[in-house]
Coordinates of C-alpha atoms in Angstrom, one line a residue:
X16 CA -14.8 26.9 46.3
X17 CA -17.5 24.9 47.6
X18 CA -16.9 21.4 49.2
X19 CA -18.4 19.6 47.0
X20 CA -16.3 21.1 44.1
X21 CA -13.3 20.0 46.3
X22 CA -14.4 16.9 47.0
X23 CA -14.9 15.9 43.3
X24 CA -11.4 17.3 42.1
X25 CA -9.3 15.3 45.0
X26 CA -11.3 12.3 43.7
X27 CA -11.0 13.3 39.9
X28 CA -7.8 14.5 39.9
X29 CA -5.9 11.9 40.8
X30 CA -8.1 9.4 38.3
X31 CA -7.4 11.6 35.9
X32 CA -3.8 11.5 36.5
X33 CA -3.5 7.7 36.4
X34 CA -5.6 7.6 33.3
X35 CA -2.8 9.7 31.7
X36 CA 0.0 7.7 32.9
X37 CA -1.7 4.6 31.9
X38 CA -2.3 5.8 28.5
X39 CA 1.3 7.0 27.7
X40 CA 2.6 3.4 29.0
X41 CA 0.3 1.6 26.9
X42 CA 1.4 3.8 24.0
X43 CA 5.4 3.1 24.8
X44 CA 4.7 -0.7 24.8
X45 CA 2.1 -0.7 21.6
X46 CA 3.5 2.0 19.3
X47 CA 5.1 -0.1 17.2
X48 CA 1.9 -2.2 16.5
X49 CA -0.2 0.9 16.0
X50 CA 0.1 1.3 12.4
X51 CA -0.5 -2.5 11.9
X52 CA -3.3 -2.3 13.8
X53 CA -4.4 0.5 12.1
X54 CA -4.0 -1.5 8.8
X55 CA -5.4 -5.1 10.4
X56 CA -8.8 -2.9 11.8
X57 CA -9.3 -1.2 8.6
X58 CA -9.2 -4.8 6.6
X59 CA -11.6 -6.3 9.2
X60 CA -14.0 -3.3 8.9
X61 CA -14.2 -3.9 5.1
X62 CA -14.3 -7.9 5.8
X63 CA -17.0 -7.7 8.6
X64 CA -20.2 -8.4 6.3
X65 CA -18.2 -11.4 5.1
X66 CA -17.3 -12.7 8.2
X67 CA -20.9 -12.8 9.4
X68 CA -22.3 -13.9 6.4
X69 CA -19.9 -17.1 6.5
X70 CA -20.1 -17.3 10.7
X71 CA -23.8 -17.9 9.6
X72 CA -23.1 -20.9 6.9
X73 CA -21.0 -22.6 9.4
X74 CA -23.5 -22.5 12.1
X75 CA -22.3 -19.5 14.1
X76 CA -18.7 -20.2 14.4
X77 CA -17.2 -17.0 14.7
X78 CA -13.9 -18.3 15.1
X79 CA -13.9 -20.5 12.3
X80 CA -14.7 -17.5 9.9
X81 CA -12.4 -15.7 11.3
X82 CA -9.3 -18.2 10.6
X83 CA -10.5 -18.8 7.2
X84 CA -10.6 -14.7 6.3
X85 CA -6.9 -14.4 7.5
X86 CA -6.1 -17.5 5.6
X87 CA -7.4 -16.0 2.5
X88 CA -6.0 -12.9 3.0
X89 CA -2.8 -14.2 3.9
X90 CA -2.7 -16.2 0.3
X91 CA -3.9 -13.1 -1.1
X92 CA -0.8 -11.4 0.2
X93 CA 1.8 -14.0 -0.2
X94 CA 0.9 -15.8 -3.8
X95 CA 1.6 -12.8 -6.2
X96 CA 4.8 -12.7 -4.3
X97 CA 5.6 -15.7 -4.5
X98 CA 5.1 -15.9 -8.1
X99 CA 7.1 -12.7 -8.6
X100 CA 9.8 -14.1 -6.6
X101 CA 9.9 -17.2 -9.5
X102 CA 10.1 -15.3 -12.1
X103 CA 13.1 -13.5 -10.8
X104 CA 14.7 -16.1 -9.8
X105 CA 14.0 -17.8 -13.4
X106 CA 15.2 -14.8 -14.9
X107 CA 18.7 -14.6 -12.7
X108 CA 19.0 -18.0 -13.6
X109 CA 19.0 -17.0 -17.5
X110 CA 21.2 -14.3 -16.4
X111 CA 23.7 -16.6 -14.9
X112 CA 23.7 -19.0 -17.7
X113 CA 24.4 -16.2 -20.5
X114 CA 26.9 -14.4 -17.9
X115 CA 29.0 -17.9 -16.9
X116 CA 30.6 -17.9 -20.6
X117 CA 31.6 -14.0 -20.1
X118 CA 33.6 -14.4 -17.5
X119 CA 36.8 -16.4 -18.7
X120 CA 39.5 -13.7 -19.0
X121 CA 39.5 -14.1 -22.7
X122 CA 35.9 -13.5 -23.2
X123 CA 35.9 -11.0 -20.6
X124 CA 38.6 -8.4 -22.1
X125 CA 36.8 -9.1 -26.2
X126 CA 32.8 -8.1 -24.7
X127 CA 34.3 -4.8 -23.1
X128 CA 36.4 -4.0 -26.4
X129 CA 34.6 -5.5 -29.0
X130 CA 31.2 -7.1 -28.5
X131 CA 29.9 -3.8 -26.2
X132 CA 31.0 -1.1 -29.0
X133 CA 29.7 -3.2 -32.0
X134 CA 26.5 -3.7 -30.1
X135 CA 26.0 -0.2 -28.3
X136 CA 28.3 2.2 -29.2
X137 CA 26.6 4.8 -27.8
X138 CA 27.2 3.0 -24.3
X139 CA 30.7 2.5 -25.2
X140 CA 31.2 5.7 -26.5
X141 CA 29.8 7.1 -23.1
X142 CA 32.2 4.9 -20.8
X143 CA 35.2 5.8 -23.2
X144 CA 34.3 9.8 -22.5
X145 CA 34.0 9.4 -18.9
X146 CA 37.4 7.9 -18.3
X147 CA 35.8 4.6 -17.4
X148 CA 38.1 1.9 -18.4
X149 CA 37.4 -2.3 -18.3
X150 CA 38.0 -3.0 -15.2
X151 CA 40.0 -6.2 -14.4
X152 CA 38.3 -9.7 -14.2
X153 CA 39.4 -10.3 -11.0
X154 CA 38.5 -6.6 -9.7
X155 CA 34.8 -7.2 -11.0
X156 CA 34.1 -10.3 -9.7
X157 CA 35.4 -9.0 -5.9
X158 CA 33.3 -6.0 -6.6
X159 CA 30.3 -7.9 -8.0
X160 CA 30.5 -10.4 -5.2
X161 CA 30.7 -7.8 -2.2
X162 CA 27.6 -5.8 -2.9
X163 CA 25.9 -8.9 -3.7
X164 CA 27.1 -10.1 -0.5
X165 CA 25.7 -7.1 1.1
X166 CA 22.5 -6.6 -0.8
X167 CA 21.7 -10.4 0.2
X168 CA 21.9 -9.4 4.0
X169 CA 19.9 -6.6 3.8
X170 CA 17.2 -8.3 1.9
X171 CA 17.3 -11.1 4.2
X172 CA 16.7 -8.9 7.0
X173 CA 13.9 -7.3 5.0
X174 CA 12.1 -10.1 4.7
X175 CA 12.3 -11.4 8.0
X176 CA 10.9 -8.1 9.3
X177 CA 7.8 -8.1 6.9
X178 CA 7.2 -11.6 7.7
X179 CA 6.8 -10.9 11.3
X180 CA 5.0 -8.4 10.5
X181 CA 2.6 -10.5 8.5
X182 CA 2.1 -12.3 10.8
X183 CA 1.5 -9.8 13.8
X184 CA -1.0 -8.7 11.2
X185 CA -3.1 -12.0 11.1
X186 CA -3.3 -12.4 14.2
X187 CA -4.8 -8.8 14.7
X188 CA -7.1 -9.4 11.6
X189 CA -8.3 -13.3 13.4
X190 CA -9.0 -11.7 16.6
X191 CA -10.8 -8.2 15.4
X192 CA -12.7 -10.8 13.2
X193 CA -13.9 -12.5 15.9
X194 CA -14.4 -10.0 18.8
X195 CA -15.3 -7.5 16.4
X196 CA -18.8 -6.7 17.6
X197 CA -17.9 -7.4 21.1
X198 CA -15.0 -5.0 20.9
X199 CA -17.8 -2.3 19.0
X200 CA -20.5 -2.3 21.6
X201 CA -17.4 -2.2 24.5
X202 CA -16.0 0.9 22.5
X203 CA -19.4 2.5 22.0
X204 CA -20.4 2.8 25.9
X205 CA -17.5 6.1 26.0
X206 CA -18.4 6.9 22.5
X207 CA -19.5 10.6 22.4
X208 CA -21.2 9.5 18.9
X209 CA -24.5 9.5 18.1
X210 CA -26.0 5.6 16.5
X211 CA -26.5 7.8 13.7
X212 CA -23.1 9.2 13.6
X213 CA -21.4 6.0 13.8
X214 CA -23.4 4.4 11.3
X215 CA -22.1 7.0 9.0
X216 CA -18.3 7.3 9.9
X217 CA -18.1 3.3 10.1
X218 CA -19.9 2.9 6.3
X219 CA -17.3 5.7 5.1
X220 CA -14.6 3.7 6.6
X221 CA -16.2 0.8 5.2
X222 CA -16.2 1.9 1.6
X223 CA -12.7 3.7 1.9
X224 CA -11.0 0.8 2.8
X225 CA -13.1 -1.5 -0.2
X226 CA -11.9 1.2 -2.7
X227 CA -8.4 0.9 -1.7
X228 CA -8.3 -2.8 -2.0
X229 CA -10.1 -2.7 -4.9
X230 CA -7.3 -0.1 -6.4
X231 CA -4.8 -2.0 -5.2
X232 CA -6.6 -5.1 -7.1
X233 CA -7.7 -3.2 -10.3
X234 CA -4.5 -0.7 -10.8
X235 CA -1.7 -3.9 -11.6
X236 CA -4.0 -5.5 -14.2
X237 CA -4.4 -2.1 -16.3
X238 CA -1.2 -1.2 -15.6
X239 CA 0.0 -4.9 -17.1
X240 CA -2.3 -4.6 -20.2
X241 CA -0.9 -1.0 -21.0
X242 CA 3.0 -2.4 -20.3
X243 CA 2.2 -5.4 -22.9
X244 CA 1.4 -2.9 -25.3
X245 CA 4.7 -0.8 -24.6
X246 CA 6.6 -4.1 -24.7
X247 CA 5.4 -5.2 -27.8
X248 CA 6.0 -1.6 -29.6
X249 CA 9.4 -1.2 -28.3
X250 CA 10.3 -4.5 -29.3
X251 CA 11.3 -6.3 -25.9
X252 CA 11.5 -10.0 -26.7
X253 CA 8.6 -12.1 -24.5
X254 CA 5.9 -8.7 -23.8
X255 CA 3.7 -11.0 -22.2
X256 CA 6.5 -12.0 -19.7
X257 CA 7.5 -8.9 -19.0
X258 CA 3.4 -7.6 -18.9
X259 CA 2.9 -10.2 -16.1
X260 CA 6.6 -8.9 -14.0
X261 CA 5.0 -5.4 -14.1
X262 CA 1.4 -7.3 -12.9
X263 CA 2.8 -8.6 -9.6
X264 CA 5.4 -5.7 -9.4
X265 CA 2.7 -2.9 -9.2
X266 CA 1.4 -5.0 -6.2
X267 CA 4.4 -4.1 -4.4
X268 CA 4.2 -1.1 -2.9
X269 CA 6.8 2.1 -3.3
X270 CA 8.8 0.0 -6.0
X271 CA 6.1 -0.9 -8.6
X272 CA 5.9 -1.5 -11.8
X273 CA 10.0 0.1 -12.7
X274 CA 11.2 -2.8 -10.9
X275 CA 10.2 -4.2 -14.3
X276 CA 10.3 -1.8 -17.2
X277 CA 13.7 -0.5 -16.2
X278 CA 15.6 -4.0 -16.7
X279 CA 13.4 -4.2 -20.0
X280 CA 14.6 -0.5 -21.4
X281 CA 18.1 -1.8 -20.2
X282 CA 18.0 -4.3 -22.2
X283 CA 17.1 -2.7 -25.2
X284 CA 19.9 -0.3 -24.5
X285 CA 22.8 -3.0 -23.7
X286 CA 21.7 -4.6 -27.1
X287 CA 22.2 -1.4 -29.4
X288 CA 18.7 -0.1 -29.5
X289 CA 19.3 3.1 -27.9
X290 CA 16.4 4.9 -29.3
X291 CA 14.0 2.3 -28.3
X292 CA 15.4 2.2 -24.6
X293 CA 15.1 6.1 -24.6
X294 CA 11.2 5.4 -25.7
X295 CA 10.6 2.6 -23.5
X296 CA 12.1 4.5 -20.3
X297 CA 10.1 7.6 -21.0
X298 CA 6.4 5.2 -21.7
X299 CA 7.5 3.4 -18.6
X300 CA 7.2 6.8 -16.7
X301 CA 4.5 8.6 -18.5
X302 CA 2.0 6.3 -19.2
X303 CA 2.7 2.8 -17.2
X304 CA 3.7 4.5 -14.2
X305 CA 1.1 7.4 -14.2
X306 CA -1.5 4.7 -14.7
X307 CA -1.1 4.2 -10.9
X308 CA -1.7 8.1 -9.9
X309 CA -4.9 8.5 -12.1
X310 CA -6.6 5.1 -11.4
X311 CA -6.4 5.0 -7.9
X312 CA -8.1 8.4 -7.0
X313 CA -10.7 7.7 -9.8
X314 CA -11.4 4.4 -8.0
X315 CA -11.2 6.4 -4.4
X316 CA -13.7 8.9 -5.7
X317 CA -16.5 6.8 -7.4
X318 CA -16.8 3.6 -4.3
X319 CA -15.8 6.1 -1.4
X320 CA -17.1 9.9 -2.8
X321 CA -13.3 11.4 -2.1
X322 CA -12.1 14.1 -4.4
X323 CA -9.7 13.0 -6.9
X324 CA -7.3 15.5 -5.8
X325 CA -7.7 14.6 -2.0
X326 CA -7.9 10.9 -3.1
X327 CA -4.3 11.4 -4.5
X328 CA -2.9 13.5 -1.9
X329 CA -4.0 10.7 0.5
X330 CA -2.5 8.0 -1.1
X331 CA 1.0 9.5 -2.0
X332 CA 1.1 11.0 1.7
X333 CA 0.3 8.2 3.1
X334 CA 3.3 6.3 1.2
X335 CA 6.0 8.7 2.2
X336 CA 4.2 8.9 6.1
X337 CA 3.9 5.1 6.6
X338 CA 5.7 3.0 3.9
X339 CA 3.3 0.6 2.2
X340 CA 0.8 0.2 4.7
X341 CA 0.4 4.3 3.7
X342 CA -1.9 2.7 0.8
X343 CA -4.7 1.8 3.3
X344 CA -3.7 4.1 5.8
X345 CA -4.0 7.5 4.0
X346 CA -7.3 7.2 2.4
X347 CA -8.5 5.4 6.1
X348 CA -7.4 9.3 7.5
X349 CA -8.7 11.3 5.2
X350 CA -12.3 9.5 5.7
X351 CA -11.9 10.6 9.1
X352 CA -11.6 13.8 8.3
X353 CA -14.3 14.1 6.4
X354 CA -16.3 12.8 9.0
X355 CA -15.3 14.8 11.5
X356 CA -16.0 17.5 9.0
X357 CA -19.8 16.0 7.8
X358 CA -20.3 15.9 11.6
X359 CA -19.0 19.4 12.3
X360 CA -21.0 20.7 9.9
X361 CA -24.2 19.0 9.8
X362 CA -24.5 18.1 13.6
X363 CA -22.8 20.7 15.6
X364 CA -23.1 23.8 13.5
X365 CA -26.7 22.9 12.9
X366 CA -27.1 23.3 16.7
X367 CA -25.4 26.5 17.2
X368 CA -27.7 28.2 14.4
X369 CA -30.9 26.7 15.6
X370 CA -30.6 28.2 19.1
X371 CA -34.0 27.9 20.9
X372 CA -35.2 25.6 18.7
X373 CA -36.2 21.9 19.1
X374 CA -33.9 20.3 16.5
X375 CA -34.6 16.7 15.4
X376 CA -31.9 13.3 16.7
X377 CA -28.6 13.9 15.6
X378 CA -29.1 10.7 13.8
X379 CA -31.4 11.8 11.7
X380 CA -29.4 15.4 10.7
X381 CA -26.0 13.5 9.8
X382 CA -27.7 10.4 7.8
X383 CA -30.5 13.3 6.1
X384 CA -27.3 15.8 4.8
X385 CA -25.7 12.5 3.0
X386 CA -27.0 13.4 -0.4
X387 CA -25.2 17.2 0.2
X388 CA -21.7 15.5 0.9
X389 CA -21.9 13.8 -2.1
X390 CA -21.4 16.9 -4.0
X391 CA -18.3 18.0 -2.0
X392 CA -16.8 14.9 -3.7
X393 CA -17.0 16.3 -7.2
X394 CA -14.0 17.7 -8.7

């Protein structure tokens, strides 16, 4: 081996070694922000134009822009919550009023032998075949009281995980804000892109990531519309209520819209109507619910050119890979994908075939093929 060779690998090696060992320390300690920051760089990507365009109305303060995005995002996030979380809690309340009178021994022992036959009997008719028997006042009430007990911890757990996570994820989105284009050009010295090449990939990623939030936007107000009809054709009392639970329900993610059209096709069924719970449970799944699997990739394939099929795929894949961050996270993969495959194809291929031949900038060969991936995208 010549000396030179030598020379360079005693030097090389070792760098390389302490690269690797830096990188798999800085993954231990930032793994569990990696998906956040995943989610937190794909929002600011989408957000960029915005930012600059309102850095420039308020006279180049980056930071400023910055803070108000996050703000904006951060009501964005937090009011249809908050607004669902009222009209649960308005509705437990009604609950608890209608319940309160139910639960004098008396009243207790006549609702399980008279008032639930006379007003479902097919209900009653079940219970009385499957050996299940009134249970004792005192027997519910411990029982009810437990798993409430338990269901309270785990949702106050919950929510002080998701908040801290929030709020890991505003600070991410503040600072990529910000040091965006400072973090870009830092990134793009060890890029082993082209300009041309990361143009592309960051206007995919770009218009991925708008699709998605636009979906995610778009989907709950259809989905609403199409409930109120159900509710009003079923018969549930207040549709318009019940149209605006499954508005901010489809906004949260996994869960949707049945964490409203169940309790309305239960009540239908508690009060007698058995044939209209049957209907409204099965329009709840095949037409309110399947609203979210056909809009979504529609919305994915017109603003991003993805499949419908792939646009799918992404979004339920990424929900059962990465919880509900998997919304913005899937689709944000599969456009790399495709990249890596546009720039495969067009870019590296091209090369390999045109041996011996001056071939023009790879700039120029990914942007000029854009027109030909188009029609990969259609179904």
């Amino acid at each position: 081996m010549p000396i030179r060779s030598r020379t360079n690998w005693r030097v090389q090696g070792p760098l390389l070694a302490f690269l690797l060992v830096s990188l798999a320390l800085a993954f231990v300690v930032f793994r569990y922000f990696l998906l956040t920051f995943a989610v937190a760089g794909s929002v600011a990507l989408m957000l960029s134009r915005v930012h600059g365009a309102l850095s420039r109305r308020l006279g180049g303060r980056d930071g400023l822009a910055a803070a108000l995005l996050a703000l904006a995002v951060m009501l964005v996030i937090l009011v249809p919550l908050v607004m669902y979380g009222v009209l649960i809690g308005q509705q437990a309340m009604a609950f608890l009023d209608w319940l309160r009178p139910h639960l004098e021994p008396q009243e207790w022992d006549r609702f399980w032998r008279e008032t639930l036959p006379a007003r479902s009997p097919a209900v009653a008719r079940f219970l009385r075949q499957a050996g299940w028997q009134a249970p004792p006042l005192s027997a519910s009430i411990a029982r009810v009281t437990g798993a409430a007990n338990q269901y309270f911890q785990v949702v106050l757990a919950g929510t002080a995980a998701v908040l801290l996570d929030l709020l890991i994820f505003l600070m991410m989105l503040f600072f990529l804000l910000r040091d965006g284009e400072a973090l870009r050009e830092s990134l793009r010295g060890i890029s082993p892109f082209t300009r041309g090449q990361e143009t592309e990939l960051i206007e995919h990623l770009a218009g991925t990531v708008k699709a998605s939030m636009q979906a995610m936007i778009v989907v709950p107000l259809i989905q609403g519309v199409v409930a109120f009809i159900g509710f009003s054709a079923f018969g549930v009392p207040s549709p318009l209520l019940w149209a605006v639970m499954v508005i901010f329900a489809a906004l949260i993610p996994i869960l949707g819209s049945p964490l409203a059209w169940i309790p309305a096709a239960l009540y239908l069924l508690v009060n007698g109507h058995v044939a209209k719970a049957i209907g409204m449970a099965a329009y709840g799944v095949f037409v309110i619910s399947m609203v979210d699997n056909i809009v979504k990739p529609m919305i994915l394939k017109g603003a991003a050119q993805i499949h419908t099929m792939l646009g799918f795929l992404s979004i339920m894949g990424g929900l059962l890979a990465f919880g509900p961050k998997g919304l913005i996270v899937g689709p944000v993969v599969l456009s790399l994908v495709l990249s890596a495959y546009r720039i495969y194809r067009y870019d590296i291929l091209r090369w390999r075939e045109e041996e011996g031949l001056e071939m023009p900038p790879p700039e120029t060969t990914a942007t000029a093929e854009v027109e030909h991936e188009k029609s990969l995208a259609a179904p």
